Coordinates of C-alpha atoms in Angstrom, one line a residue:
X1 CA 0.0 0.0 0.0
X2 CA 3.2 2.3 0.7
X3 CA 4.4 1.8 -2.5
X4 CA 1.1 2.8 -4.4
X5 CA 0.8 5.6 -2.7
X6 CA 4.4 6.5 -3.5
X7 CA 3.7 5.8 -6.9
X8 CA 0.7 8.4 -7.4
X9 CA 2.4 11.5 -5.4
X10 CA 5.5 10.5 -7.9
X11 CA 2.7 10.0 -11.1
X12 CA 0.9 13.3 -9.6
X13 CA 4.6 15.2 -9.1
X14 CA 5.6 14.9 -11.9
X15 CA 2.2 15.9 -13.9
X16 CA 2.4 19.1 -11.9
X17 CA 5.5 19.8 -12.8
X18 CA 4.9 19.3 -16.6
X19 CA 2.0 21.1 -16.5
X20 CA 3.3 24.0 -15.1
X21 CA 6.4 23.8 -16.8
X22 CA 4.0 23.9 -20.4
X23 CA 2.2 26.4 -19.1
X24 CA 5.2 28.7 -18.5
X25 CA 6.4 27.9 -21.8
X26 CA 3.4 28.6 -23.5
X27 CA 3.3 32.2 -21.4
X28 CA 6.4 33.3 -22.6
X29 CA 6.1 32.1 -25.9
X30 CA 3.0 34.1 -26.3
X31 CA 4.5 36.9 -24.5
X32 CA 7.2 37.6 -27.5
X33 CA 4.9 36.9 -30.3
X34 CA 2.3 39.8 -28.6
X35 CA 5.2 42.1 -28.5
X36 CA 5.9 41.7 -32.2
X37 CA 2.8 44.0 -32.6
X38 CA 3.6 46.7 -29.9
X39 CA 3.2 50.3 -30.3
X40 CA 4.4 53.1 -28.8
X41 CA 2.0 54.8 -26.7
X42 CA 3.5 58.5 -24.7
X43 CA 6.8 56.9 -24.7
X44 CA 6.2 53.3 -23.9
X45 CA 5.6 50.4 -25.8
X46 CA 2.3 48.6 -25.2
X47 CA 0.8 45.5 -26.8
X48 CA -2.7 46.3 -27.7
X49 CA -3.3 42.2 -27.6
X50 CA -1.4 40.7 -24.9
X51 CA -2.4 36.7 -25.9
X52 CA -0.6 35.5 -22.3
X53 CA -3.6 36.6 -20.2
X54 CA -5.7 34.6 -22.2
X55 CA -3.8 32.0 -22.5
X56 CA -3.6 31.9 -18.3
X57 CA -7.2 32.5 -17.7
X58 CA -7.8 28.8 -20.1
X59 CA -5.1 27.1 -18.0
X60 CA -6.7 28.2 -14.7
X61 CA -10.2 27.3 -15.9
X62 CA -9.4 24.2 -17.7
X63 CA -6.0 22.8 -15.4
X64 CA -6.9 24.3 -11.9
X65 CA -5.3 26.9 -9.6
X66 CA -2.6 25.1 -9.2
X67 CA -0.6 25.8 -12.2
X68 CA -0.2 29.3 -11.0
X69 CA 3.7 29.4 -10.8
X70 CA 3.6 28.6 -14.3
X71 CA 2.1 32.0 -15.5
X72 CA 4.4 33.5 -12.9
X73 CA 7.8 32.0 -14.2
X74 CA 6.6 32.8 -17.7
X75 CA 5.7 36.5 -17.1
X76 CA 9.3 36.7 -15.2
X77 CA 10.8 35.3 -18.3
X78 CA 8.9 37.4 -20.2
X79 CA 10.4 40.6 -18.4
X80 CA 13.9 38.8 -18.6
X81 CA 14.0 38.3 -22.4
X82 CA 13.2 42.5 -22.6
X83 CA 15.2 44.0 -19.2
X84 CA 17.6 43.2 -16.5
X85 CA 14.5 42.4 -13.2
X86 CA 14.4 44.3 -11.0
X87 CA 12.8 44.4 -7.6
X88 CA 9.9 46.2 -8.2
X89 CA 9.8 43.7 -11.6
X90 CA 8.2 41.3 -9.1
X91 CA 5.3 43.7 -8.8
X92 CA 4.8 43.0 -12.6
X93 CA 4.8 39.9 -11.9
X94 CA 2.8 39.5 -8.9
X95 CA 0.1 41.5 -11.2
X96 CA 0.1 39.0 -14.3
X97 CA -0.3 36.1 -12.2
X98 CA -3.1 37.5 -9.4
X99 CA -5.0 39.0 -12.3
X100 CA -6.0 35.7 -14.2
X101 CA -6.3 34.0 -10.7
X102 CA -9.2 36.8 -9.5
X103 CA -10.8 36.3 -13.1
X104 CA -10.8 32.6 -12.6
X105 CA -12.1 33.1 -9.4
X106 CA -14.7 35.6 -10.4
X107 CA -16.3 33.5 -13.2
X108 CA -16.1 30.0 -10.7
X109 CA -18.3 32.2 -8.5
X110 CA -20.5 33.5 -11.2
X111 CA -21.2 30.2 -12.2
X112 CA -18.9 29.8 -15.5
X113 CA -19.0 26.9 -18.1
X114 CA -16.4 26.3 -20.3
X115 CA -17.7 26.7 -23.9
X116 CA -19.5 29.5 -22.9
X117 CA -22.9 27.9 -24.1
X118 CA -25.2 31.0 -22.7
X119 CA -25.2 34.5 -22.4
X120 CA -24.3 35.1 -19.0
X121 CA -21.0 33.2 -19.5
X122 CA -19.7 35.3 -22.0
X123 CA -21.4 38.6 -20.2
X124 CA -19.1 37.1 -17.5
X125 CA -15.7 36.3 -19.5
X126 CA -16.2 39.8 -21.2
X127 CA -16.8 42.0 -17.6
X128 CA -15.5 39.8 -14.9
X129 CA -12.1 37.9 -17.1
X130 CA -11.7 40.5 -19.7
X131 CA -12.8 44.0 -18.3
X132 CA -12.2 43.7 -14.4
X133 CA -9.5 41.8 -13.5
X134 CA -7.2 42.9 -15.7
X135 CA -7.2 46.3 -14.1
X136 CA -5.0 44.6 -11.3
X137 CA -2.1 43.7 -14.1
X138 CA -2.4 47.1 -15.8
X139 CA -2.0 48.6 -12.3
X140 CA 1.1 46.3 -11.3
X141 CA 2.3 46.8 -14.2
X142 CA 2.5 50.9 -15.1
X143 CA 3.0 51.6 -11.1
X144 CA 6.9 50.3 -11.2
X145 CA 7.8 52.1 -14.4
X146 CA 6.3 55.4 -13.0
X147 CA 8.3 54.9 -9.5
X148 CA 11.1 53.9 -11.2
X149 CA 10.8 57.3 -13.4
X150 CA 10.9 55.3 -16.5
X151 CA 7.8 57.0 -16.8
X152 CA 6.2 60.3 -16.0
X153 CA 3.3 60.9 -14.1
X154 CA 1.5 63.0 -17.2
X155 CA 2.0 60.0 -18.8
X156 CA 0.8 57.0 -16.6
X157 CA -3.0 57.0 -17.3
X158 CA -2.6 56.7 -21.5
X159 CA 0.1 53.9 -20.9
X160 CA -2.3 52.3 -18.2
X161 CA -5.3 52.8 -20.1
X162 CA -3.3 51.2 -23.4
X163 CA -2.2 48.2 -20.9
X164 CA -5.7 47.7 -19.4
X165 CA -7.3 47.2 -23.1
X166 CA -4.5 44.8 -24.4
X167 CA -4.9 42.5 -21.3
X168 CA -8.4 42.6 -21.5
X169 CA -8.1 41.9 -25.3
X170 CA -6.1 38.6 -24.9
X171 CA -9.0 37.5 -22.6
X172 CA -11.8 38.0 -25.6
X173 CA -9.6 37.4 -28.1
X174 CA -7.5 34.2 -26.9
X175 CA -9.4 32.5 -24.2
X176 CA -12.6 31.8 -25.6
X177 CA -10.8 30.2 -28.7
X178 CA -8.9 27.8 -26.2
X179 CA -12.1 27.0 -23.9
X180 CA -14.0 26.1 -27.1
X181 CA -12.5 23.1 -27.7
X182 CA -13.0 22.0 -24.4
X183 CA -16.6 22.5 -24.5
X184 CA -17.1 21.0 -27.5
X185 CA -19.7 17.7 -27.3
X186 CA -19.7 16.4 -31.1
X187 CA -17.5 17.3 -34.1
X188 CA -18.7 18.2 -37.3
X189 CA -19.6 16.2 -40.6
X190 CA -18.8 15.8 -43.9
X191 CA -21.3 18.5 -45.0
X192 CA -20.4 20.9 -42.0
X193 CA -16.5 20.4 -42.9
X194 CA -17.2 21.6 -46.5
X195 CA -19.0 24.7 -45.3
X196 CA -15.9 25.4 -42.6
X197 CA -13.4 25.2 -45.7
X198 CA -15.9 27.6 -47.6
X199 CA -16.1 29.7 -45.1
X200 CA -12.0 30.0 -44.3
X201 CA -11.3 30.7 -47.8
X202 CA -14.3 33.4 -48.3
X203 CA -12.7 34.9 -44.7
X204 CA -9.1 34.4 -46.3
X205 CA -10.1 36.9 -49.3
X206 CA -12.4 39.1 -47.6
X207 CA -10.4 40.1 -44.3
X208 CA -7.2 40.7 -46.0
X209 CA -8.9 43.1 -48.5
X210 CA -10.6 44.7 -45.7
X211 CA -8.2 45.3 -43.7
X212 CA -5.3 45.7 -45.9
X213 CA -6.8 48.3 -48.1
X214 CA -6.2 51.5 -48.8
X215 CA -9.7 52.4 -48.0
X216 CA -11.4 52.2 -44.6
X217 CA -13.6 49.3 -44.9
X218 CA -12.9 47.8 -41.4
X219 CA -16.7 47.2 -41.1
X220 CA -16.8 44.9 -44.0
X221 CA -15.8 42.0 -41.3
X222 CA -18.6 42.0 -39.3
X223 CA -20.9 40.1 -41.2
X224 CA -18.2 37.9 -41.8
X225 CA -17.9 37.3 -38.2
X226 CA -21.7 37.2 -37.7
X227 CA -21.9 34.5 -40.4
X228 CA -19.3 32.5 -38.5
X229 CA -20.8 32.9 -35.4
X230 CA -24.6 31.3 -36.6
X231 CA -22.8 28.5 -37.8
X232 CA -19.8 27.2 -36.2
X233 CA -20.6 29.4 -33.0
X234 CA -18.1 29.8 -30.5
X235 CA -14.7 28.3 -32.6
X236 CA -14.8 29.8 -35.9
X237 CA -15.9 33.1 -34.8
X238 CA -13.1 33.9 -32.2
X239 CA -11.0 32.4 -34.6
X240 CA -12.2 34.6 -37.5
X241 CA -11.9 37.6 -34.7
X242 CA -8.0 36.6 -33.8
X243 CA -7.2 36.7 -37.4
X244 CA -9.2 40.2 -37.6
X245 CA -7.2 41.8 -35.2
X246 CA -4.0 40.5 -35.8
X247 CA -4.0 42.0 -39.4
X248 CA -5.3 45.2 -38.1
X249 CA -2.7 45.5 -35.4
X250 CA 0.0 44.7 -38.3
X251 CA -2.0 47.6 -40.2
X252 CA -2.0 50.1 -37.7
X253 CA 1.9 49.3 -36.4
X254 CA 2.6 50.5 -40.2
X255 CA 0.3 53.1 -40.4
X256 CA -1.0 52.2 -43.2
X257 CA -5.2 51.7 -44.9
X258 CA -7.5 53.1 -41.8
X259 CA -4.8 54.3 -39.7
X260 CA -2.5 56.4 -42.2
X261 CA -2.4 60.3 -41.1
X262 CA -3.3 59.1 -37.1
X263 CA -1.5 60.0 -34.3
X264 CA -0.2 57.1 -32.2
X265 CA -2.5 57.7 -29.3
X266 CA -5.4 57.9 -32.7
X267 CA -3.8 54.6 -33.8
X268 CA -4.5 52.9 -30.3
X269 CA -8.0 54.1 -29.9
X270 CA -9.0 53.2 -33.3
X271 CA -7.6 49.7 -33.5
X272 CA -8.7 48.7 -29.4
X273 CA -12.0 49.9 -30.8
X274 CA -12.4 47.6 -33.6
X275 CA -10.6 44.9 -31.9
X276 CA -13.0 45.0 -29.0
X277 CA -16.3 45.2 -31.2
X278 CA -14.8 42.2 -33.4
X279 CA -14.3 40.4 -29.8
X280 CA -17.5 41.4 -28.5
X281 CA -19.9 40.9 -31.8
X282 CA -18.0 37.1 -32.6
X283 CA -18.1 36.2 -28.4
X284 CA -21.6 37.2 -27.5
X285 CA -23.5 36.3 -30.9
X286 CA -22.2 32.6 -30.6
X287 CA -22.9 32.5 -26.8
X288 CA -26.7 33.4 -28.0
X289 CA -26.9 30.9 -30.7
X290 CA -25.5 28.1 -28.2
X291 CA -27.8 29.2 -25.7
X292 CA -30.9 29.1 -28.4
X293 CA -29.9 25.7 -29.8
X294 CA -29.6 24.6 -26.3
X295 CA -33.1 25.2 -25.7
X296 CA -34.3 24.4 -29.0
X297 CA -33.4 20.9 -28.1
X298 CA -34.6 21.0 -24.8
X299 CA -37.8 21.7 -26.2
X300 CA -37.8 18.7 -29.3
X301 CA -36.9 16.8 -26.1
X302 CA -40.1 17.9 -24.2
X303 CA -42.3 17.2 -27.1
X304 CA -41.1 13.9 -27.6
X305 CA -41.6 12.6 -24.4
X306 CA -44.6 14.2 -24.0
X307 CA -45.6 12.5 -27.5
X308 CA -44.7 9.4 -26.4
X309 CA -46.8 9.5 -23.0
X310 CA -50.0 10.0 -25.4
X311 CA -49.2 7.0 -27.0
X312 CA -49.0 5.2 -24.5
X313 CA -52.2 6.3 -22.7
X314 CA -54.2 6.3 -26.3
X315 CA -53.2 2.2 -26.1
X316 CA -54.7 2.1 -23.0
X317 CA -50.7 1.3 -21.2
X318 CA -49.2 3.4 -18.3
X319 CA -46.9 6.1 -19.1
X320 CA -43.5 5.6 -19.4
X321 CA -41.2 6.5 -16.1
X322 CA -39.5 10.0 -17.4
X323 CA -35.7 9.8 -17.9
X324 CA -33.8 12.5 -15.2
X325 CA -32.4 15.5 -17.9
X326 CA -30.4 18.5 -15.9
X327 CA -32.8 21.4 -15.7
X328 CA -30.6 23.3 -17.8
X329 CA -29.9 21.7 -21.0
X330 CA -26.9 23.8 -21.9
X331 CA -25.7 21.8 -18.8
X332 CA -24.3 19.3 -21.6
X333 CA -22.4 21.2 -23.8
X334 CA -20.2 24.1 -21.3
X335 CA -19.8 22.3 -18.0
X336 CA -16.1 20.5 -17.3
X337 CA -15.7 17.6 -14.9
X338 CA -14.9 18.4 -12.1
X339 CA -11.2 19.5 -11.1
X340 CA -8.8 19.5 -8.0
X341 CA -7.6 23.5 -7.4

């Protein structure tokens, strides 16, 4: 009996530890691709889509709060690759890792399903994950650079307000695109994957030419995205909004189409604007169709049992004994197993 229960702390030991080791990787990996698109904002440089927030809010959801000092050795790392640390580096990095925690902890307490198959889930990720938590990294992480003087103190609220909105951009952007295959209950069939590769190459022709342009045409992707979203829901249409965003960050970092003449502050509000309607329009349209579907079957499900206790009773046989359904259908398609923190 000792020996087994050597064996699963080892088996369990080492599963932390490669977990956590993954998800630092995956942090810092992220962390120099989003600073591939930073601009310069009053001085400072600022991502306006920070993907490693996103990508720790989906590990804390999916893995548990356990994995924790991953996202902290990968923000260090992160800081390491651009700076020698410093003390007050450790703020920075106190604030990336607490910030994903309280949104993980946030949407646990609101009642959060992975997949985000209602309404209120992504009402939740969008204020609680992307919107108010993040205020904690933006904080932790301007505060340093102004006491450090690497700042000014004219300049702390654009830089903070620029930090805020990338953060909370790699929580729309990246972790609803992670969770979705998590939630997912069936994959799609022959017919379904010949619409997907229609709609990938109609989205690889139209958001190029839209974004890309000379011309200002930005709005030519939301019916693309609202197309996406009434068929392949949550998936495609944060995946069609990632690949929105990511050519209009390159767009504005070159000034060029929509952005040329701007100012850099003009640049940031411009682009965080569209990037955060794309977010919005593909996450909340897809919640609502889940959430529709969801009771849509609930409701074929109703009429079939209810059709099937008539015949019985016209044939003059007692009614069938009801099979036990969660009274919320949607039950089946967002909620994880349950998970050790």
């Amino acid at each position: 009996m000792a020996t087994v229960c050597v064996t699963r702390r080892f088996r369990l030991s080492v599963k932390t530890v490669l977990t956590t080791s993954a998800v630092a990787l995956l942090y810092f990996g992220a962390g120099r691709l989003g600073l591939l698109g930073g601009l310069t904002v009053e001085g400072a440089t600022v991502t306006p889509i920070w993907p490693p927030t996103g990508i720790a809010l989906a590990a804390l959801l999916v893995c548990g709060l356990w994995v924790w000092p991953g996202i902290a050795v990968g923000s260090f790392l992160v800081i390491a690759s651009l700076t020698v640390p410093q003390p007050l580096s450790l703020v920075t990095v106190a604030g990336n890792t607490l910030a994903p925690v309280c949104a993980c902890l946030m949407l646990r307490r609101a009642g959060f399903r992975i997949g985000v198959p209602r309404v209120r889930d992504g009402l939740a990720l969008a204020f609680l994950g992307g919107l108010g938590a993040t205020l904690i990294s933006a904080t932790a992480g301007v505060v340093p650079q102004v006491a450090t003087g690497a700042l000014g103190t004219g300049e702390f609220w654009p830089v903070w307000l620029a930090w805020w909105v990338g953060d909370a951009m790699g929580v729309l952007l990246v972790a609803p695109l992670l969770l979705a295959p998590v939630g997912a209950t069936k994959s799609a069939g022959l017919g379904r994957w010949k619409e997907m590769l229609c709609l990938s190459a109609v989205a690889l022709v139209v958001v190029p030419l839209a974004v890309l342009g000379e011309m200002s045409v930005l709005f030519l992707v939301f019916p693309l995205l609202i197309w996406v979203a009434l068929r392949f829901q949550l998936a495609g249409s944060m995946l069609c909004a990632l690949f929105a965003s990511v050519l209009t960050t390159y767009e504005a970092n070159t000034q060029q189409g929509a952005f040329v003449g701007l100012s850099a502050v003009e640049v940031m509000v411009k682009l965080q604007a569209f990037n955060g309607a794309a977010a919005l329009t593909a996450l909340m349209l897809s919640a609502m169709v889940s959430e529709q579907r969801a009771t849509r079957r609930s409701v074929q499900d109703a009429c079939g049992e209810l059709a099937e206790v008539l015949d019985h009773l016209a044939a003059g046989e007692p009614a069938p004994p009801r099979s036990a359904e969660p009274a919320d259908d949607t039950a089946q398609e967002g909620d994880p197993p349950s998970r050790e923190t």
